[in-house]
Amino acid sequence: MAKQKCPGKTFVLCTLCGTFLYAICAGFRDNFGIMLPAIVAERGLSYATVSFIIALGQLFFGLMQPVFGFLSVRKSPRFVLFSGIFLMLAGLATSAVTHSATLLTIAMGILLPSGTAAASFGIIMSCLLPVFSDRQAHTASGFIAAGIGLSICLLAPLLQYSLASRGLVTTLFLLSTPIILLVPIAIFLTHVGKAAMKVVESTRESFADMLRLAAVSPAYRRISFGFFTCGFHMALIQTHLFSQLTAFGIPDSLASWGLSVYGLGVIAGSISSGMACRRFPMGRILGALYTSRCLWVALLLLPLPYWALFAVIFCLGLTGVATVAPTSNLIGSLFGARRLATLFGFTYLLHQIGAFCSAWSGGLCLRYTGDYVGIWYADIVLCLLAGAACLTIRPNRQA
C-alpha cells in the first residue's frame, strides 16, 4: 500500500532542513584539504603528517556510518544527530587550541569525521522516509544529495577567504556557528519523523543480522560494488583532478574554477537523479550513470580547448553525487526505512574504502609513471563493471 503524501509545506521545509544539514556536514568532510596548508604552516607539522590525518578522517567517516546507523535504530535518530553535533564541536575546539600531532589526529582524524558520519545521508533519509510518499522521497533525496555540490561551491571559497584574512584559529571557531544551527534542525527533523516512525515495523535485529540479510541479496551486493567504484571515482576527482588540470598547463586560479564548475554539475546532477527515480527503474539509472563516466573520463584525457575541458568537468559533476539518491532509494525499497541508515552506512563504508584506494594509488601512479593516465584507465574499467552490474538489478526485489 502506497504511503500517503505529506503536506506540501512540510515536504519543502523537511527537504530544506535535510539539505542544509547534509551540506554543512559534507562540507566539513570535503573541504579538509583547503585547511591543510594553513595547518602545516601554523602548527609546524609536516605535510605528510597532516595528509595522513585527513586520510584517516576519510576512513573514520566510512567506519562510523554503519555504527551510527545501527544506533539510530537502537537508540533514536535524535540521539545520533546530537552525538554528531557534539563530536564536531569537540573536534573543532581541540583543533583550534592544540599544536600536538597526537591531539590533532584525535580531533581531525577521529572526532570531526565521526561527527559528520552521524549526520550522513542514510540517517537523514531514514528520518524522512516514514513521512514522505515514495515520489516525495525520491525527489527529496536528489535535493538533499545536492547539498554536497552546495558545499563545494559555497563553503570552499568562504573557507579560503577566512583562512587568508583571519587565520586558522578564527576560522575553526567560526565554523562552530553553522554546527550550532544544526541543533534546532535536528530537533525538527526527528520530531516530524517520530510519529510516522511508530507505524514502521520495529525490530530487535542485531547488526550482524542486518548484514546477513543484506549479504544474501544479489541486488545489495551489486549496489555495494557500484558504490565502491563510486568512491574510487569521486576521490580520484577530489584528490587529483586539480593536479591533473595543472599538469595540462592550466593556471592554478583557472584550475580552481574547474572545481567550482564540477560543483555546479553535482547540484544539477543530484536534483535530476532524484527526479528520475520517480519515473525510471533505479538500477538502470545507476547503470547509466556509472557507464557514462567512462566517456567523460576518456574525454578528459584528450587535448581539449579550455571551454571543452570545462564542459567535460561539468558533465563529470552531473554523474558524481547523482548515484547517492538511487542507491539509498534502492536500499530503502529493498530493506525498509528502519534498516536504511545501517545498510546504507555499510555501503558508504565500502565507498570510502574505494576512495582510500584511489587517493593512495593515484599518488603512486604519479610517482612511478610520471602522470595519472594509468589510474584514469583503472577508473574507466571499474565504472564499466559497475554499470553492467547495476543494469541487472531488478526493482522491488532482493535479487
PDB file of C-alpha atoms in Angstrom, residues 50-217:
ATOM      1  CA  VAL A  50      48.602  16.382   8.124  1.00  0.00           C
ATOM      2  CA  SER A  51      47.789  14.489   4.919  1.00  0.00           C
ATOM      3  CA  PHE A  52      47.708  11.253   6.913  1.00  0.00           C
ATOM      4  CA  ILE A  53      45.371  12.839   9.473  1.00  0.00           C
ATOM      5  CA  ILE A  54      42.962  13.893   6.723  1.00  0.00           C
ATOM      6  CA  ALA A  55      43.154  10.450   5.086  1.00  0.00           C
ATOM      7  CA  LEU A  56      42.453   8.848   8.471  1.00  0.00           C
ATOM      8  CA  GLY A  57      39.411  11.089   8.756  1.00  0.00           C
ATOM      9  CA  GLN A  58      38.055   9.743   5.469  1.00  0.00           C
ATOM     10  CA  LEU A  59      38.317   6.198   6.792  1.00  0.00           C
ATOM     11  CA  PHE A  60      36.677   7.051  10.115  1.00  0.00           C
ATOM     12  CA  PHE A  61      33.850   8.757   8.256  1.00  0.00           C
ATOM     13  CA  GLY A  62      33.185   5.481   6.491  1.00  0.00           C
ATOM     14  CA  LEU A  63      33.694   3.264   9.539  1.00  0.00           C
ATOM     15  CA  MET A  64      31.303   5.209  11.761  1.00  0.00           C
ATOM     16  CA  GLN A  65      28.388   5.398   9.334  1.00  0.00           C
ATOM     17  CA  PRO A  66      27.070   1.859   9.859  1.00  0.00           C
ATOM     18  CA  VAL A  67      27.725   2.202  13.604  1.00  0.00           C
ATOM     19  CA  PHE A  68      25.643   5.367  13.866  1.00  0.00           C
ATOM     20  CA  GLY A  69      23.069   3.852  11.521  1.00  0.00           C
ATOM     21  CA  PHE A  70      22.591   0.942  13.913  1.00  0.00           C
ATOM     22  CA  LEU A  71      22.486   3.307  16.914  1.00  0.00           C
ATOM     23  CA  SER A  72      19.720   5.294  15.211  1.00  0.00           C
ATOM     24  CA  VAL A  73      17.629   2.098  15.246  1.00  0.00           C
ATOM     25  CA  ARG A  74      18.514   1.021  18.791  1.00  0.00           C
ATOM     26  CA  LYS A  75      18.513   4.498  20.362  1.00  0.00           C
ATOM     27  CA  SER A  76      16.995   7.160  18.105  1.00  0.00           C
ATOM     28  CA  PRO A  77      17.976   9.404  15.172  1.00  0.00           C
ATOM     29  CA  ARG A  78      17.912  12.393  17.546  1.00  0.00           C
ATOM     30  CA  PHE A  79      20.460  10.741  19.848  1.00  0.00           C
ATOM     31  CA  VAL A  80      22.721  10.090  16.852  1.00  0.00           C
ATOM     32  CA  LEU A  81      22.419  13.605  15.400  1.00  0.00           C
ATOM     33  CA  PHE A  82      23.096  15.235  18.778  1.00  0.00           C
ATOM     34  CA  SER A  83      26.096  12.952  19.259  1.00  0.00           C
ATOM     35  CA  GLY A  84      27.404  14.069  15.878  1.00  0.00           C
ATOM     36  CA  ILE A  85      26.982  17.754  16.708  1.00  0.00           C
ATOM     37  CA  PHE A  86      28.852  17.277  19.989  1.00  0.00           C
ATOM     38  CA  LEU A  87      31.698  15.394  18.265  1.00  0.00           C
ATOM     39  CA  MET A  88      32.064  18.072  15.587  1.00  0.00           C
ATOM     40  CA  LEU A  89      32.189  20.885  18.145  1.00  0.00           C
ATOM     41  CA  ALA A  90      34.701  18.956  20.253  1.00  0.00           C
ATOM     42  CA  GLY A  91      36.840  18.298  17.193  1.00  0.00           C
ATOM     43  CA  LEU A  92      36.821  21.947  16.126  1.00  0.00           C
ATOM     44  CA  ALA A  93      37.645  23.230  19.610  1.00  0.00           C
ATOM     45  CA  THR A  94      40.519  20.763  20.018  1.00  0.00           C
ATOM     46  CA  SER A  95      41.889  21.559  16.543  1.00  0.00           C
ATOM     47  CA  ALA A  96      41.864  25.270  17.325  1.00  0.00           C
ATOM     48  CA  VAL A  97      43.922  25.069  20.521  1.00  0.00           C
ATOM     49  CA  THR A  98      46.338  22.177  20.011  1.00  0.00           C
ATOM     50  CA  HIS A  99      49.795  22.106  18.444  1.00  0.00           C
ATOM     51  CA  SER A 100      50.238  18.396  19.154  1.00  0.00           C
ATOM     52  CA  ALA A 101      50.187  15.949  16.255  1.00  0.00           C
ATOM     53  CA  THR A 102      48.564  13.345  18.518  1.00  0.00           C
ATOM     54  CA  LEU A 103      45.714  15.621  19.627  1.00  0.00           C
ATOM     55  CA  LEU A 104      45.228  16.908  16.088  1.00  0.00           C
ATOM     56  CA  THR A 105      44.934  13.311  14.903  1.00  0.00           C
ATOM     57  CA  ILE A 106      42.231  12.701  17.503  1.00  0.00           C
ATOM     58  CA  ALA A 107      40.446  15.956  16.639  1.00  0.00           C
ATOM     59  CA  MET A 108      40.550  15.984  12.826  1.00  0.00           C
ATOM     60  CA  GLY A 109      41.169  12.306  12.212  1.00  0.00           C
ATOM     61  CA  ILE A 110      38.551  10.870  14.579  1.00  0.00           C
ATOM     62  CA  LEU A 111      36.190  13.370  16.282  1.00  0.00           C
ATOM     63  CA  LEU A 112      35.302  15.642  13.344  1.00  0.00           C
ATOM     64  CA  PRO A 113      34.785  12.924  10.714  1.00  0.00           C
ATOM     65  CA  SER A 114      32.881  10.746  13.189  1.00  0.00           C
ATOM     66  CA  GLY A 115      30.603  13.703  13.885  1.00  0.00           C
ATOM     67  CA  THR A 116      29.890  14.199  10.191  1.00  0.00           C
ATOM     68  CA  ALA A 117      29.161  10.468   9.862  1.00  0.00           C
ATOM     69  CA  ALA A 118      26.386  10.875  12.436  1.00  0.00           C
ATOM     70  CA  ALA A 119      24.606  13.223  10.014  1.00  0.00           C
ATOM     71  CA  SER A 120      25.104  11.027   6.971  1.00  0.00           C
ATOM     72  CA  PHE A 121      22.705  10.780   4.044  1.00  0.00           C
ATOM     73  CA  GLY A 122      21.256   7.457   5.191  1.00  0.00           C
ATOM     74  CA  ILE A 123      20.378   8.744   8.655  1.00  0.00           C
ATOM     75  CA  ILE A 124      18.781  11.920   7.288  1.00  0.00           C
ATOM     76  CA  MET A 125      16.683   9.924   4.824  1.00  0.00           C
ATOM     77  CA  SER A 126      15.698   7.389   7.493  1.00  0.00           C
ATOM     78  CA  CYS A 127      14.090  10.303   9.382  1.00  0.00           C
ATOM     79  CA  LEU A 128      12.162  11.424   6.291  1.00  0.00           C
ATOM     80  CA  LEU A 129      11.152   8.172   4.565  1.00  0.00           C
ATOM     81  CA  PRO A 130       8.310   7.423   7.020  1.00  0.00           C
ATOM     82  CA  VAL A 131       6.937  10.954   6.439  1.00  0.00           C
ATOM     83  CA  PHE A 132       7.150  11.156   2.638  1.00  0.00           C
ATOM     84  CA  SER A 133       5.380   9.262  -0.086  1.00  0.00           C
ATOM     85  CA  ASP A 134       7.629   7.278  -2.408  1.00  0.00           C
ATOM     86  CA  ARG A 135       7.592  10.002  -5.078  1.00  0.00           C
ATOM     87  CA  GLN A 136       8.335  12.691  -2.494  1.00  0.00           C
ATOM     88  CA  ALA A 137      11.204  10.635  -1.055  1.00  0.00           C
ATOM     89  CA  HIS A 138      12.771  10.265  -4.500  1.00  0.00           C
ATOM     90  CA  THR A 139      12.574  13.998  -5.161  1.00  0.00           C
ATOM     91  CA  ALA A 140      13.840  14.959  -1.702  1.00  0.00           C
ATOM     92  CA  SER A 141      16.777  12.565  -1.921  1.00  0.00           C
ATOM     93  CA  GLY A 142      18.046  14.375  -5.025  1.00  0.00           C
ATOM     94  CA  PHE A 143      17.878  17.800  -3.391  1.00  0.00           C
ATOM     95  CA  ILE A 144      19.497  16.584  -0.164  1.00  0.00           C
ATOM     96  CA  ALA A 145      22.331  14.896  -2.065  1.00  0.00           C
ATOM     97  CA  ALA A 146      22.847  18.186  -3.916  1.00  0.00           C
ATOM     98  CA  GLY A 147      23.991  19.592  -0.569  1.00  0.00           C
ATOM     99  CA  ILE A 148      27.464  18.287  -1.418  1.00  0.00           C
ATOM    100  CA  GLY A 149      27.514  20.475  -4.526  1.00  0.00           C
ATOM    101  CA  LEU A 150      26.412  23.476  -2.473  1.00  0.00           C
ATOM    102  CA  SER A 151      29.245  22.870  -0.022  1.00  0.00           C
ATOM    103  CA  ILE A 152      31.774  22.657  -2.870  1.00  0.00           C
ATOM    104  CA  CYS A 153      30.535  25.881  -4.477  1.00  0.00           C
ATOM    105  CA  LEU A 154      29.955  27.978  -1.344  1.00  0.00           C
ATOM    106  CA  LEU A 155      31.845  26.673   1.677  1.00  0.00           C
ATOM    107  CA  ALA A 156      35.157  26.140  -0.122  1.00  0.00           C
ATOM    108  CA  PRO A 157      35.670  29.792  -1.181  1.00  0.00           C
ATOM    109  CA  LEU A 158      34.398  31.045   2.197  1.00  0.00           C
ATOM    110  CA  LEU A 159      36.916  28.843   3.998  1.00  0.00           C
ATOM    111  CA  GLN A 160      39.692  30.022   1.718  1.00  0.00           C
ATOM    112  CA  TYR A 161      38.791  33.693   2.307  1.00  0.00           C
ATOM    113  CA  SER A 162      38.555  33.245   6.086  1.00  0.00           C
ATOM    114  CA  LEU A 163      41.883  31.426   6.267  1.00  0.00           C
ATOM    115  CA  ALA A 164      43.600  34.146   4.241  1.00  0.00           C
ATOM    116  CA  SER A 165      42.090  37.075   6.151  1.00  0.00           C
ATOM    117  CA  ARG A 166      41.627  35.780   9.710  1.00  0.00           C
ATOM    118  CA  GLY A 167      43.844  32.739  10.112  1.00  0.00           C
ATOM    119  CA  LEU A 168      43.294  29.144  11.091  1.00  0.00           C
ATOM    120  CA  VAL A 169      42.167  29.536  14.727  1.00  0.00           C
ATOM    121  CA  THR A 170      39.480  32.130  13.987  1.00  0.00           C
ATOM    122  CA  THR A 171      38.256  30.089  11.016  1.00  0.00           C
ATOM    123  CA  LEU A 172      37.884  26.958  13.129  1.00  0.00           C
ATOM    124  CA  PHE A 173      35.849  28.817  15.745  1.00  0.00           C
ATOM    125  CA  LEU A 174      33.706  30.499  13.058  1.00  0.00           C
ATOM    126  CA  LEU A 175      32.847  27.040  11.738  1.00  0.00           C
ATOM    127  CA  SER A 176      31.106  26.295  15.032  1.00  0.00           C
ATOM    128  CA  THR A 177      28.284  28.699  14.074  1.00  0.00           C
ATOM    129  CA  PRO A 178      26.669  26.540  11.373  1.00  0.00           C
ATOM    130  CA  ILE A 179      27.133  23.473  13.585  1.00  0.00           C
ATOM    131  CA  ILE A 180      25.159  25.118  16.410  1.00  0.00           C
ATOM    132  CA  LEU A 181      22.419  25.917  13.873  1.00  0.00           C
ATOM    133  CA  LEU A 182      22.110  22.184  13.296  1.00  0.00           C
ATOM    134  CA  VAL A 183      20.616  21.712  16.791  1.00  0.00           C
ATOM    135  CA  PRO A 184      17.119  23.118  16.027  1.00  0.00           C
ATOM    136  CA  ILE A 185      17.201  21.463  12.594  1.00  0.00           C
ATOM    137  CA  ALA A 186      17.945  18.069  14.165  1.00  0.00           C
ATOM    138  CA  ILE A 187      15.122  18.573  16.667  1.00  0.00           C
ATOM    139  CA  PHE A 188      12.675  19.468  13.894  1.00  0.00           C
ATOM    140  CA  LEU A 189      13.584  16.589  11.584  1.00  0.00           C
ATOM    141  CA  THR A 190      13.460  13.957  14.304  1.00  0.00           C
ATOM    142  CA  HIS A 191      10.196  15.365  15.700  1.00  0.00           C
ATOM    143  CA  VAL A 192       8.492  15.275  12.303  1.00  0.00           C
ATOM    144  CA  GLY A 193       9.545  11.692  11.675  1.00  0.00           C
ATOM    145  CA  LYS A 194       8.927  10.397  15.200  1.00  0.00           C
ATOM    146  CA  ALA A 195       5.174   9.819  14.943  1.00  0.00           C
ATOM    147  CA  ALA A 196       5.434   8.326  11.478  1.00  0.00           C
ATOM    148  CA  MET A 197       8.253   6.034  12.539  1.00  0.00           C
ATOM    149  CA  LYS A 198       5.957   4.405  15.102  1.00  0.00           C
ATOM    150  CA  VAL A 199       3.978   2.798  12.314  1.00  0.00           C
ATOM    151  CA  VAL A 200       7.148   1.363  10.754  1.00  0.00           C
ATOM    152  CA  GLU A 201       7.831  -2.186  11.890  1.00  0.00           C
ATOM    153  CA  SER A 202      10.087  -2.272  14.926  1.00  0.00           C
ATOM    154  CA  THR A 203      12.760  -4.925  15.031  1.00  0.00           C
ATOM    155  CA  ARG A 204      15.339  -6.041  17.528  1.00  0.00           C
ATOM    156  CA  GLU A 205      17.735  -7.259  14.881  1.00  0.00           C
ATOM    157  CA  SER A 206      21.388  -7.256  15.707  1.00  0.00           C
ATOM    158  CA  PHE A 207      23.929  -5.525  13.489  1.00  0.00           C
ATOM    159  CA  ALA A 208      25.094  -8.944  12.270  1.00  0.00           C
ATOM    160  CA  ASP A 209      21.507  -9.970  11.441  1.00  0.00           C
ATOM    161  CA  MET A 210      21.068  -6.923   9.227  1.00  0.00           C
ATOM    162  CA  LEU A 211      24.326  -7.564   7.404  1.00  0.00           C
ATOM    163  CA  ARG A 212      23.463 -11.240   6.895  1.00  0.00           C
ATOM    164  CA  LEU A 213      20.103 -10.258   5.443  1.00  0.00           C
ATOM    165  CA  ALA A 214      21.785  -7.854   3.041  1.00  0.00           C
ATOM    166  CA  ALA A 215      24.657 -10.203   2.176  1.00  0.00           C
ATOM    167  CA  VAL A 216      22.343 -12.859   0.730  1.00  0.00           C
ATOM    168  CA  SER A 217      20.771 -10.279  -1.601  1.00  0.00           C
TER     169      SER A 217
END
